[in-house]
Short mmCIF file of C-alpha atoms in Angstrom, two decimals:
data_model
loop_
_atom_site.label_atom_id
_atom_site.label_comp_id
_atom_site.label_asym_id
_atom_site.label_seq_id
_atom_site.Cartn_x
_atom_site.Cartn_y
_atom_site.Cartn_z
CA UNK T 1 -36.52 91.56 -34.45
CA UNK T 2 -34.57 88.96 -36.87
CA UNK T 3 -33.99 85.95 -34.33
CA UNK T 4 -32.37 82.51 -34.86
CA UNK T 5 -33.09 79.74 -32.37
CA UNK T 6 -30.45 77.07 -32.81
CA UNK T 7 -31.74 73.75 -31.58
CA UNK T 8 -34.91 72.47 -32.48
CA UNK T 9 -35.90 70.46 -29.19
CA UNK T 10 -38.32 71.66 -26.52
CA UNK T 11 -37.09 74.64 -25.50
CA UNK T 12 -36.06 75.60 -28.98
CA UNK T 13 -39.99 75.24 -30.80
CA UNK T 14 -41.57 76.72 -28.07
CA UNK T 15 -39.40 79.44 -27.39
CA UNK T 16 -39.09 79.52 -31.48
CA UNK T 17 -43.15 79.46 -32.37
CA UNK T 18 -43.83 82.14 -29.17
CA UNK T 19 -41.23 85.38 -30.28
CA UNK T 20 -42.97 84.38 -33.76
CA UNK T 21 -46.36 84.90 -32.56
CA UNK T 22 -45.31 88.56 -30.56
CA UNK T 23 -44.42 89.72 -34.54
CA UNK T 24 -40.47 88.73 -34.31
CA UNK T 25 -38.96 86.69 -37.89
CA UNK T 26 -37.70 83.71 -36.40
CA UNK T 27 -35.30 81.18 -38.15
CA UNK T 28 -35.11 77.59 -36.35
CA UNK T 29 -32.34 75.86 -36.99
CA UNK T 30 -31.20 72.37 -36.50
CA UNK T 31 -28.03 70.53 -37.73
CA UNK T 32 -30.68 67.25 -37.50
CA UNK T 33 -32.21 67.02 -41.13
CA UNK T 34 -34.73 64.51 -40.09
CA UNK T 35 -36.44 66.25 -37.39
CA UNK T 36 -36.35 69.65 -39.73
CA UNK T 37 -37.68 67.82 -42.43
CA UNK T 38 -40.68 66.54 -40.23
CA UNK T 39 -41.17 69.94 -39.29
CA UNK T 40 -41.62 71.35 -42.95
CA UNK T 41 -43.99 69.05 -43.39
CA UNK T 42 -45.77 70.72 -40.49
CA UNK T 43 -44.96 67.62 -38.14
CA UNK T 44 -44.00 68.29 -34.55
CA UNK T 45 -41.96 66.06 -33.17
CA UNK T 46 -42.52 66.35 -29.02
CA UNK T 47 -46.57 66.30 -27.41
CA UNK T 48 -47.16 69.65 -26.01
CA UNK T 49 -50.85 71.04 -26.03
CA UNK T 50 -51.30 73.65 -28.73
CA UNK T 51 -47.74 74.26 -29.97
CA UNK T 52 -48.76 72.35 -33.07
CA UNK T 53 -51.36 74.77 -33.70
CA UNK T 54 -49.07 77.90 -33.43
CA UNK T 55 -46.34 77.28 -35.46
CA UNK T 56 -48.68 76.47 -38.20
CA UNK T 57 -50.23 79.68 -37.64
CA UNK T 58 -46.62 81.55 -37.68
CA UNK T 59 -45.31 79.25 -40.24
CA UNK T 60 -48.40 80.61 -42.28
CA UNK T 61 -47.92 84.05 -41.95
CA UNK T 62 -44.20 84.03 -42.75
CA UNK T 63 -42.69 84.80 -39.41
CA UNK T 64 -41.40 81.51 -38.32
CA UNK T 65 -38.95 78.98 -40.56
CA UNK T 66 -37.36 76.12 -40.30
CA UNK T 67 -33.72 75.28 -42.03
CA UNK T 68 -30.39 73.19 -41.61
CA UNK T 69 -28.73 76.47 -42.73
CA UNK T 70 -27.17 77.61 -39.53
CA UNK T 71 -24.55 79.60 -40.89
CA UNK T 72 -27.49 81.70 -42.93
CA UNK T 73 -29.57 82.13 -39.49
CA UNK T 74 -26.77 83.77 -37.43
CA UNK T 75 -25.91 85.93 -40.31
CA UNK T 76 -29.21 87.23 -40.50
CA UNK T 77 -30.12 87.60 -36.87
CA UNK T 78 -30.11 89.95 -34.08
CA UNK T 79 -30.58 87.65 -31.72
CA UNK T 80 -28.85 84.18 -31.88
CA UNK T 81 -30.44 81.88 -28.77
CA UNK T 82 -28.60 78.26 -28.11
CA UNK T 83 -31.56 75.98 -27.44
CA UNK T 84 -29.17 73.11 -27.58
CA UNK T 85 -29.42 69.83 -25.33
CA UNK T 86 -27.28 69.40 -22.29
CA UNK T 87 -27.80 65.78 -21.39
CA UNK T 88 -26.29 64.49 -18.14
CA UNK T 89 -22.74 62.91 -18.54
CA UNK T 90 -21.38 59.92 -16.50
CA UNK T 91 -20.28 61.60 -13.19
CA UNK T 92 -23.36 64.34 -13.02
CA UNK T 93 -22.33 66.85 -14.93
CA UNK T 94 -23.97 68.74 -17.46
CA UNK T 95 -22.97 67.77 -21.09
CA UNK T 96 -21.75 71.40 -23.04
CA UNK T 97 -20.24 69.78 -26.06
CA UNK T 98 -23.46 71.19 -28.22
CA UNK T 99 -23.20 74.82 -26.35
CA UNK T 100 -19.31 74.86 -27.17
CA UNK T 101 -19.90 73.77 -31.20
CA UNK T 102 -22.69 75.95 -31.54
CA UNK T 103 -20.92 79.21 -29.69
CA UNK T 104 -17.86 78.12 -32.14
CA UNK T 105 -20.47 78.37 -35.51
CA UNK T 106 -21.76 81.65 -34.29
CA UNK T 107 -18.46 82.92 -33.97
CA UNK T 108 -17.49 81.68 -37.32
CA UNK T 109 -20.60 83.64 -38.82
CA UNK T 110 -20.56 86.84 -36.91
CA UNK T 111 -21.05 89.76 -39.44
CA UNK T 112 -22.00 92.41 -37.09
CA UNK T 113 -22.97 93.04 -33.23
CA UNK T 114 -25.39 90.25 -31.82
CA UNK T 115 -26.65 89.27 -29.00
CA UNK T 116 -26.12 85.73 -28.26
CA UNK T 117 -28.48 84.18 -25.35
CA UNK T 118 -28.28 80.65 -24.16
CA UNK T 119 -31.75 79.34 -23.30
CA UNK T 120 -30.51 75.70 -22.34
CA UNK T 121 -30.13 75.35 -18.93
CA UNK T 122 -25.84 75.20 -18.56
CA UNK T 123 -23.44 75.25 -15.31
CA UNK T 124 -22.41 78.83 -13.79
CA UNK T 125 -19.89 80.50 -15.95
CA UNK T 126 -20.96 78.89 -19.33
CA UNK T 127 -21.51 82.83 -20.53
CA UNK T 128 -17.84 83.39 -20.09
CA UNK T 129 -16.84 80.36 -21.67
CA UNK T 130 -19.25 80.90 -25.05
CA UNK T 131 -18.07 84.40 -24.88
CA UNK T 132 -14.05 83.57 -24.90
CA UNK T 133 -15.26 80.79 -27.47
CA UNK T 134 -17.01 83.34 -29.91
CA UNK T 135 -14.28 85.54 -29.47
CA UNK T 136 -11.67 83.35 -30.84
CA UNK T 137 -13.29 83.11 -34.26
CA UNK T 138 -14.28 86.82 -34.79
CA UNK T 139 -13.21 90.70 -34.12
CA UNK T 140 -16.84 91.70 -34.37
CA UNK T 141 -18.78 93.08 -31.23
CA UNK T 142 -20.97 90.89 -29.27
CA UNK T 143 -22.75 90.73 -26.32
CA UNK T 144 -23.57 87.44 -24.64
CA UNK T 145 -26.16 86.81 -21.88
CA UNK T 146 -28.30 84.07 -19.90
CA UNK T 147 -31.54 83.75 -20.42
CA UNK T 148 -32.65 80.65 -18.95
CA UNK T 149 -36.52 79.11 -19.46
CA UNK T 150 -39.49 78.16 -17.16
CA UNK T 151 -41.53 76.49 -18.94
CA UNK T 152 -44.12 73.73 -17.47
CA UNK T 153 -44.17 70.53 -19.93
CA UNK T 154 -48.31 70.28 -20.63
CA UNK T 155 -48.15 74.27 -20.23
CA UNK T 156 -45.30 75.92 -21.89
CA UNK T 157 -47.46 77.98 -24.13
CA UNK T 158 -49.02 79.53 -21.42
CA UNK T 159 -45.70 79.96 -19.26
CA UNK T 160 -43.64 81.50 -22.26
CA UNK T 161 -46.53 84.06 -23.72
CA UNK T 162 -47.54 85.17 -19.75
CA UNK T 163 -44.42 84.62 -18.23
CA UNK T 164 -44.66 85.19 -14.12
CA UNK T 165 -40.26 86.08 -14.49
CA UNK T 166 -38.51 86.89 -17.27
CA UNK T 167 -35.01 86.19 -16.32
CA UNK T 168 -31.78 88.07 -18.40
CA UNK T 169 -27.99 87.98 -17.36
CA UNK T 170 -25.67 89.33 -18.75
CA UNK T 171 -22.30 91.90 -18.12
CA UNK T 172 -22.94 93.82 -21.21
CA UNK T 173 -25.33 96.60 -21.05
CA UNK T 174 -26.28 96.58 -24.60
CA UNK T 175 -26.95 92.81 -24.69
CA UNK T 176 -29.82 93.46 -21.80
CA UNK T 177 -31.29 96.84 -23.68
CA UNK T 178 -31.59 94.79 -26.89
CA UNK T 179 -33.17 91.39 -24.64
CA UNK T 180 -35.34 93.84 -22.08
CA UNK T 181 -36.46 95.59 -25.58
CA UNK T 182 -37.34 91.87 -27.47
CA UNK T 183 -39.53 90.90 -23.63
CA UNK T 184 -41.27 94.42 -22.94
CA UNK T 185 -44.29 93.14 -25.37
CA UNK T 186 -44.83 89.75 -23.09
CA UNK T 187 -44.40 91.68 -19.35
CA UNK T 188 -46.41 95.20 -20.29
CA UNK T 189 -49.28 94.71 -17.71
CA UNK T 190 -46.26 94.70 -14.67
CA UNK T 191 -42.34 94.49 -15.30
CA UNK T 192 -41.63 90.95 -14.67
CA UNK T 193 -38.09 91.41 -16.02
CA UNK T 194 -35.04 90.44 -13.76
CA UNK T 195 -31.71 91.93 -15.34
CA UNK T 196 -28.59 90.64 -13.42
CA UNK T 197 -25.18 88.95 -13.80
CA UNK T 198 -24.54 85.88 -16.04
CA UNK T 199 -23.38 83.86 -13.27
CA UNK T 200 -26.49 84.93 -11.38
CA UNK T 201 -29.16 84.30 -13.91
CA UNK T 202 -27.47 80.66 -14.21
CA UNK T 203 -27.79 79.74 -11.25
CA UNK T 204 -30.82 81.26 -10.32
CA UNK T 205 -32.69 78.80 -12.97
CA UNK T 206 -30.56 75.47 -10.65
CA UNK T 207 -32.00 77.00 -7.78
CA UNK T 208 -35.61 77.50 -8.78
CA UNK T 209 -35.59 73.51 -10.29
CA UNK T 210 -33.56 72.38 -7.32
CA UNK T 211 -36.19 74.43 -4.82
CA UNK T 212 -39.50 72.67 -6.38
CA UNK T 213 -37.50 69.32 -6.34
CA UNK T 214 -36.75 69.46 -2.75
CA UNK T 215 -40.47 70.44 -1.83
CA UNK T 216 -41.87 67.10 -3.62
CA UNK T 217 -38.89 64.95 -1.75
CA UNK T 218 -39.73 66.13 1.36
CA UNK T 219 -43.69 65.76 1.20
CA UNK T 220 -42.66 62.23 -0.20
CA UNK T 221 -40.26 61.10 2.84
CA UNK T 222 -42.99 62.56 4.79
CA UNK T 223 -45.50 60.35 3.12
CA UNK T 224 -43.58 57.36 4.16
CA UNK T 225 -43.64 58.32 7.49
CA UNK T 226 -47.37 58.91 7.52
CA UNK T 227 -48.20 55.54 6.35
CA UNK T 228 -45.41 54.27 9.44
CA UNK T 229 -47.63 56.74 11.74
CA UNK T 230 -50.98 56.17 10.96
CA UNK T 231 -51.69 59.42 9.17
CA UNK T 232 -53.18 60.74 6.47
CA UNK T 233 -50.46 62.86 4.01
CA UNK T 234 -53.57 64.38 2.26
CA UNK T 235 -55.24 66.12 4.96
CA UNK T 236 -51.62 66.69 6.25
CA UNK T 237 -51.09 68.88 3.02
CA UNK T 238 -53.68 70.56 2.44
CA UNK T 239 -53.05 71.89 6.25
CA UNK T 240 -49.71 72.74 5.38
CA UNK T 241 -50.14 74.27 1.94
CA UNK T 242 -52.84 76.79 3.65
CA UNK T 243 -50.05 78.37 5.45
CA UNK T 244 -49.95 81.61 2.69
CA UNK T 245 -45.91 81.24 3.46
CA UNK T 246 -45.71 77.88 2.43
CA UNK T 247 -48.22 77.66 -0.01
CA UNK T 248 -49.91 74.51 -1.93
CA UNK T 249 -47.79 74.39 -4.91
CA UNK T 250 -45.62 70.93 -5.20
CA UNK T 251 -46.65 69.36 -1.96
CA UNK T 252 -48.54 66.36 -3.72
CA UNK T 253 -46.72 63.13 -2.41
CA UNK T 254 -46.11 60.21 -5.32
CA UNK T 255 -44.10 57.85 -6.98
CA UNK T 256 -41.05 60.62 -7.30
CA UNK T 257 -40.41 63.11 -10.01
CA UNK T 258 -38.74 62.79 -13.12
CA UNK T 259 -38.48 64.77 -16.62
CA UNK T 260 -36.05 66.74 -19.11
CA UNK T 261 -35.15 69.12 -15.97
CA UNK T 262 -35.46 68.34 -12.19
CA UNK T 263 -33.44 65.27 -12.11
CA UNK T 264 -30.54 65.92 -14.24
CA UNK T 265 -30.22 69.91 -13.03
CA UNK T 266 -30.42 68.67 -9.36
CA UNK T 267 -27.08 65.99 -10.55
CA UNK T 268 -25.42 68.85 -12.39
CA UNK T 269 -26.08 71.51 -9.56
CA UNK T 270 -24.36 69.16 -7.02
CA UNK T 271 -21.62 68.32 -9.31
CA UNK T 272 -21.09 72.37 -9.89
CA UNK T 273 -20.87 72.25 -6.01
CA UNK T 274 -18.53 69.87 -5.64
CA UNK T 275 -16.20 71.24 -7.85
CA UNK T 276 -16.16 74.61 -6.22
CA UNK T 277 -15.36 72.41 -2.88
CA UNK T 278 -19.12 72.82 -1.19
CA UNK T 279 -21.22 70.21 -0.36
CA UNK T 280 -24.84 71.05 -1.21
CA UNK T 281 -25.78 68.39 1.65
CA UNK T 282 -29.56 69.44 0.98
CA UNK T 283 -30.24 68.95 -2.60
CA UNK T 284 -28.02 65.85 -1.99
CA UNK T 285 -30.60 64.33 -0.32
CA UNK T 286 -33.82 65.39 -2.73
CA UNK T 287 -31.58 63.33 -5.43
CA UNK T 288 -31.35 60.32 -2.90
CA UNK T 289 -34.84 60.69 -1.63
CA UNK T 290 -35.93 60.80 -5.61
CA UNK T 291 -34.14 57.86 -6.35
CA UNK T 292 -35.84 55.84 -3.07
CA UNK T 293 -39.32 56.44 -3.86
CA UNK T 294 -39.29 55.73 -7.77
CA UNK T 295 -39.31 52.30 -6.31
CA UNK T 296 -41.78 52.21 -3.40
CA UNK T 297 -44.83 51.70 -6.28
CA UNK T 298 -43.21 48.42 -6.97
CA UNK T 299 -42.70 47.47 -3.62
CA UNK T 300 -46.25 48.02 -2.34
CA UNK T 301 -47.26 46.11 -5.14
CA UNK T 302 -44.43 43.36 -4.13
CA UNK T 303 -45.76 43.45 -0.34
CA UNK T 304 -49.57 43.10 -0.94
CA UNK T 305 -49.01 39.67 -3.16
CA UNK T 306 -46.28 38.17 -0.13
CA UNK T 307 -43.15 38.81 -2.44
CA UNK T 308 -43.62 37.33 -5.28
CA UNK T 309 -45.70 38.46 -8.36
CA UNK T 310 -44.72 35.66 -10.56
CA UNK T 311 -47.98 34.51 -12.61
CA UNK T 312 -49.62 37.92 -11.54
CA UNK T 313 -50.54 40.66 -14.15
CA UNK T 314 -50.11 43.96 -13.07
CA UNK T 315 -51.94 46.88 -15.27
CA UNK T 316 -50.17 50.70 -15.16
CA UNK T 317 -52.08 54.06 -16.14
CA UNK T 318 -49.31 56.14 -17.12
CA UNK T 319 -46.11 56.10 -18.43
CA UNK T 320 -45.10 59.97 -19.37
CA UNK T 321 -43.60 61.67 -15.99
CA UNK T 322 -46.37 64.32 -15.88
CA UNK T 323 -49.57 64.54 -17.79
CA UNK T 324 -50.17 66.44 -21.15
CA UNK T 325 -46.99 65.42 -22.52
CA UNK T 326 -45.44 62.19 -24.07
CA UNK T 327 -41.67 62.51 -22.40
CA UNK T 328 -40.62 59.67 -20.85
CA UNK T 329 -36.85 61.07 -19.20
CA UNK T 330 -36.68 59.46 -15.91
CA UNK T 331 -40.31 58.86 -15.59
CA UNK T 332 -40.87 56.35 -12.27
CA UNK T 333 -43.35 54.17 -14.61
CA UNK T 334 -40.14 52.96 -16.15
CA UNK T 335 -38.18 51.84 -12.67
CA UNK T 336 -41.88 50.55 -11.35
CA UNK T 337 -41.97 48.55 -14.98
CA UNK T 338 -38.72 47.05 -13.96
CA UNK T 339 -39.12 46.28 -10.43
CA UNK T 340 -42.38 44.74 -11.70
CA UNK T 341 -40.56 42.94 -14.29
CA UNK T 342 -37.62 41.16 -12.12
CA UNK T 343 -40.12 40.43 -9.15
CA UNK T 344 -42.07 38.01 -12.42
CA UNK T 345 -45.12 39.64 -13.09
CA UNK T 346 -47.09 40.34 -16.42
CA UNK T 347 -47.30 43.82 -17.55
CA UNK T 348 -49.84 45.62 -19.35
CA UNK T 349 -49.70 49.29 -20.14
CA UNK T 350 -51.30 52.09 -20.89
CA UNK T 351 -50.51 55.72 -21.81
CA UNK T 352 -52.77 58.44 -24.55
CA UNK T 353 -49.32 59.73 -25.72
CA UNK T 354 -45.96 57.70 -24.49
CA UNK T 355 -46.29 54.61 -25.88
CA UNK T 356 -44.35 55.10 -28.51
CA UNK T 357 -41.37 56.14 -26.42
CA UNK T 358 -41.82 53.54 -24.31
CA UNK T 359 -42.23 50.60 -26.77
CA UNK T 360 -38.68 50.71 -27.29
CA UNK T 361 -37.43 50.44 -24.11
CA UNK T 362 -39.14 47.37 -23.47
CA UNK T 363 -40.12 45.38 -26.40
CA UNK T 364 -41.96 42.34 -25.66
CA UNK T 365 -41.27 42.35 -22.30
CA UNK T 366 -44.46 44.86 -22.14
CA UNK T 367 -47.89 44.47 -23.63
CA UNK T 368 -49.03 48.05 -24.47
CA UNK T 369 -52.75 48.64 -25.35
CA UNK T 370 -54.83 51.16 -26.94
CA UNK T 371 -57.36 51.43 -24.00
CA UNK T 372 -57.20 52.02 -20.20
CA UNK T 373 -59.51 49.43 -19.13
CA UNK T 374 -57.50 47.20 -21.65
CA UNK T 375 -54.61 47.91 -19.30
CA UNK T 376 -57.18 46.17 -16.33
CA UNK T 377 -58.52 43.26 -17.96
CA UNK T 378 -57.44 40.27 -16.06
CA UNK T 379 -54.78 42.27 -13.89
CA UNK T 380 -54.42 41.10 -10.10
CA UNK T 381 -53.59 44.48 -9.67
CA UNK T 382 -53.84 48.40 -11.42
CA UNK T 383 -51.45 50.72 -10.96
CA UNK T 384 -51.81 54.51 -11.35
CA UNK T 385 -48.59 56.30 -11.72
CA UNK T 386 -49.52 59.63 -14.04
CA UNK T 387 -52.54 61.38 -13.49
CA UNK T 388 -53.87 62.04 -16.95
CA UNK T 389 -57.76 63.46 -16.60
CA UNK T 390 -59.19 60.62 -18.29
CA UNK T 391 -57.81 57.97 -15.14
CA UNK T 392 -59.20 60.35 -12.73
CA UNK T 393 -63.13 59.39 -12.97
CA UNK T 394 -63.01 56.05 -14.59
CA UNK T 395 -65.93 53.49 -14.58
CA UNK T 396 -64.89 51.54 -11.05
CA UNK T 397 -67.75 49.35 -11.51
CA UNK T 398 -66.38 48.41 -14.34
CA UNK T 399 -63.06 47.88 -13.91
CA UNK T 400 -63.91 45.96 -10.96
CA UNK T 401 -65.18 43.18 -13.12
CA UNK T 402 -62.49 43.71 -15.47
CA UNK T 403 -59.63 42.73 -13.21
CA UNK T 404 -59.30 38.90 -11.80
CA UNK T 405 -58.18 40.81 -8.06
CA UNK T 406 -59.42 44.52 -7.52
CA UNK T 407 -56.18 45.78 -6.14
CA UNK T 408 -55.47 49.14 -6.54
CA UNK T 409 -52.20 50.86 -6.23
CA UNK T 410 -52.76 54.95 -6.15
CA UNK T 411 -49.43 56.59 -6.77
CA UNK T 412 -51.16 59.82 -7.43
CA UNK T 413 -53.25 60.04 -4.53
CA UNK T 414 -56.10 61.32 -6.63
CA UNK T 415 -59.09 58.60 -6.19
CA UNK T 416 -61.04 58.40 -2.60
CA UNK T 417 -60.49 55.82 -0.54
CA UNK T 418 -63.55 54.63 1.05
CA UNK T 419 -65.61 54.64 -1.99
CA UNK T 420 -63.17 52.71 -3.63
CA UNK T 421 -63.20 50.15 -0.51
CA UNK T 422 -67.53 50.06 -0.68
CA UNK T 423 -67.31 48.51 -4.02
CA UNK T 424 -65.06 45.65 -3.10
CA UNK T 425 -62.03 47.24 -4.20
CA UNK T 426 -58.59 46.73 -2.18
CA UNK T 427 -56.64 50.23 -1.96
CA UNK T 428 -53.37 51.84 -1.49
CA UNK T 429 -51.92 55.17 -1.83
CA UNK T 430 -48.46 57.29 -1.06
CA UNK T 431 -48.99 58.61 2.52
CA UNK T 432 -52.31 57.40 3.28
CA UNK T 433 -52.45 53.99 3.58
#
C-alpha cells in the first residue's frame, strides 16, 4: 500500500521504517525541516535498538522516504496515519492542537477515499472530532479510525513487527477492511486483530497504560511497607507473580515510573474522567503514588548521611527512565538529581545514552562523565536508578576503593545484598531494606 506517516517522532519512525519493511511505500513526513534533514542524511534522531539499521535498509531499497512535503504525501497515500505529539497541557489534559492542524491538512489534500488512522495516543472521541474536521475542507469519501500503538521503548521493533494485539477502531466498515488488509501480513501465524468502535479502541490503549501503571504503584507502596514491616518485597514478588492469574510482569518495585506514555496518559485519562463527571479514584492514586516515590531515592540517601548531604558527592547510574533508550520524560533520576541538589550534595552522573538530554537540564550544576566508575570516584554514596546491563555486574571490588564511603543506594533492586555487605559495602534497596 502507498502510506504517509505524518509526524516524525517515536511512534512515527518506527511505525514508518516497520510497514516499509512488510513491502508497503511509505512517505514520512514532518513539518520540522531540521529533524527531516538529519534523517536524509541517514541520522536518527531518538536511541532505539536497531531502528537505525532498518530504515537504512528500507531507505535503500526505495520503500521508505522522508519529506517536508505533506501536502504531496496525503495526495499520494492510501493510508494517512497522524503520528503527531500530544504533550500534556497545564490542567492534565492531552494537547490535540497537532491532531486538529494535521486532520485540517489532510482534509485540504483529499483527492480520493483514504483512510485516515491516528496512531498518537488522543482522548475518547478524537475520531469524531478529526472526522467533522476533515470533513469541513473536502466532499471526498473518507474513513477515519483508531489505531493506537504498543510499543516498548528499548523494544519497539520487536513489538511492532510481532505484535501480541493489533488494535483498529473505527465506525466505517471500509476503513477496517482496508487497515485489517494492511495488518494480515504481521498477525498470519494467529489473528491478533481487534476491530471495534473508535471510542473503544481509544480508550482501550488509556486503559492498558493506566493498568501496567497501577501494577508498578502498588508493588511500590507495598515496598514501603515492607521495609516498615521487616520484609523482603523481592521474595514477596516473585511469590506473587507465580500466581499464573497475576503473573510476573510489572511487579518490580523502584524509584517510580516515568516516560513518553504512562505518566502523561494516566493525567489525561483522569482529566477525560473528570470531565465526563466520574472520578477514576484508582488511577488517581497510581498518579499520587508515582509522584511519592520519585522522591524516596533522595530521601534514603538524605536519611543515611543524618539530613544533610552538604560536602557529600553522590554518584547516579542512570538517567534515561528505562534502559535501551536515551528519553529522559519524567525520568525519577531527574527529581532524585534535584532532591540531591537542594539537600547540598555534589553530583556526578552517568548514563551510555542520556547525557545529552540531560546536560541541558542541569548545566553545571551536574558533572556528567564518560565512565560508570567515573560516576563513583570519590562519591560518599552511588546511586542506581536505571538498570542498564552494564551496572548490573560491575567490578564491586573496585568500586569499593573508588568511592571515599561505600554506600550504596539500589533503586532497581537488581544487586544481592549480602554479598554486597561481605565486601564492606553499606546497602539499601526499595522494599528490602
Amino acid at each position: 500500500m502507498q502510506l504517509a506517516v505524518i509526524g516524525t517522532g517515536y511512534v512515527g519512525l518506527v511505525a514508518g521504517a516497520g510497514f516499509a519493511d512488510f513491502g508497503n511505500d511509505v512517505a514520512c513526513v514532518d513539518v520540522d525541516e531540521g529533524k527531516i534533514a538529519r534523517l536524509l542524511r541517514g541520522e536518527v534522531p531518538i536511541y532505539e535498538p536497531g531502528l537505525d539499521t532498518l530504515i537504512a535498509k528500507n531507505t535503500k531499497a526505495g520503500r521508505l522516504s522522508f519529506s517536508t512535503d505533506v501536502a504531496a504525501a496525503i495526495q499520494s497515500a492510501e493510508v494517512v496515519f497522524i503520528a503527531v505529539g500530544t504533550p500534556p497541557a497545564a490542567d492534565g489534559s492531552a494537547d490535540l492542537s497537532a491532531v486538529y492542524a494535521v486532520a485540517e491538512t489532510i482534509g485540504k489534500n483529499m483527492n480520493g477515499f483514504k483512510v485516515v488512522a491516528t496512531k498518537s495516543t488522543v482522548p475518547v472521541g478524537t475520531a469524531d472530532q478529526v472526522e467533522a474536521i476533515i470533513a469541513r475542507h473536502t466532499t471526498h469519501p473518507f474513513g477515519v479510525a483508531s489505531n493506537p500503538e504498543f510499543l516498548k521503548e528499548g523494544d519497539a521493533i520487536n513489538d511492532f513487527m510481532k505484535p501480541d494485539r493489533v488494535v483498529i477502531g473505527s465506525n466505517n466498515p471500509r476503513a477496517l477492511e482496508v487497515l485489517r488488509s494492511l495488518y494480515d501480513p504481521f498477525v498470519r501465524t494467529s489473528d491478533r486483530i481487534h476491530s471495534m468502535g473508535a471510542r473503544s479502541a481509544e480508550l482501550t490503549k488509556y486503559a492498558s497504560n493506566a493498568l501496567l501503571a497501577t501494577r508498578i504503584s502498588f508493588m511500590n507502596d507495598l515496598a514501603l511497607l515492607a521495609e516498615k514491616l521487616g520484609a523482603d518485597i523481592d521474595r514477596v514478588r516473585k511469590a506473587v507473580g507465580a500466581d499464573p492469574r497475576i503473573g510476573p510482569k510489572f511487579l518490580f518495585p523502584g524509584p517510580g515510573f516515568g516516560g513518553s506514555c504512562f505518566p502523561k496518559d494516566i493525567s489525561a485519562l483522569i482529566h477525560t474522567a473528570r470531565t465526563m463527571g466520574h472520578d477514576l479514584e484508582v488511577v488517581r492514586a497510581v498518579e499520587e503514588v508515582n509522584k511519592r516515590q520519585k522522591h524516596v531515592l533522595g530521601t534514603k540517601v538524605k536519611h543515611h548521611f543524618d539530613g544533610s548531604l552538604a560536602g557529600r558527592v553522590v554518584g547516579i547510574w542512570g538517567l534515561a527512565f528505562k534502559p535501551q533508550t536515551d528519553d529522559i520524560r519524567e525520568s525519577p533520576a531527574l527529581t532524585l538529581i534535584e532532591d540531591l541538589l537542594a539537600a547540598g550534595a555534589t553530583v556526578r552522573a552517568h548514563d551510555p545514552q542520556a547525557i545529552e538530554n540531560v546536560r541541558p537540564l542541569f548545566g553545571d550544576r551536574v558533572t556528567f562523565v564518560d565512565t560508570m566508575y567515573a560516576a563513583a570516584e570519590g562519591a560518599d554514596a552511588l546511586a542506581l536508578v536505571t538498570e542498564w546491563h552494564e551496572y548490573r555486574r560491575p567490578d564491586f571490588h573496585r568500586i569499593k576503593r573508588l568511592m571515599r564511603t561505600p554506600s550504596l543506594f539500589d533503586g532497581r533492586n537488581i544487586w544481592d545484598p549480602e554479598d554486597l555487605r561481605s565486601i564492606g559495602f553499606w546497602y539499601t534497596g526499595i522494599g528490602r531494606g
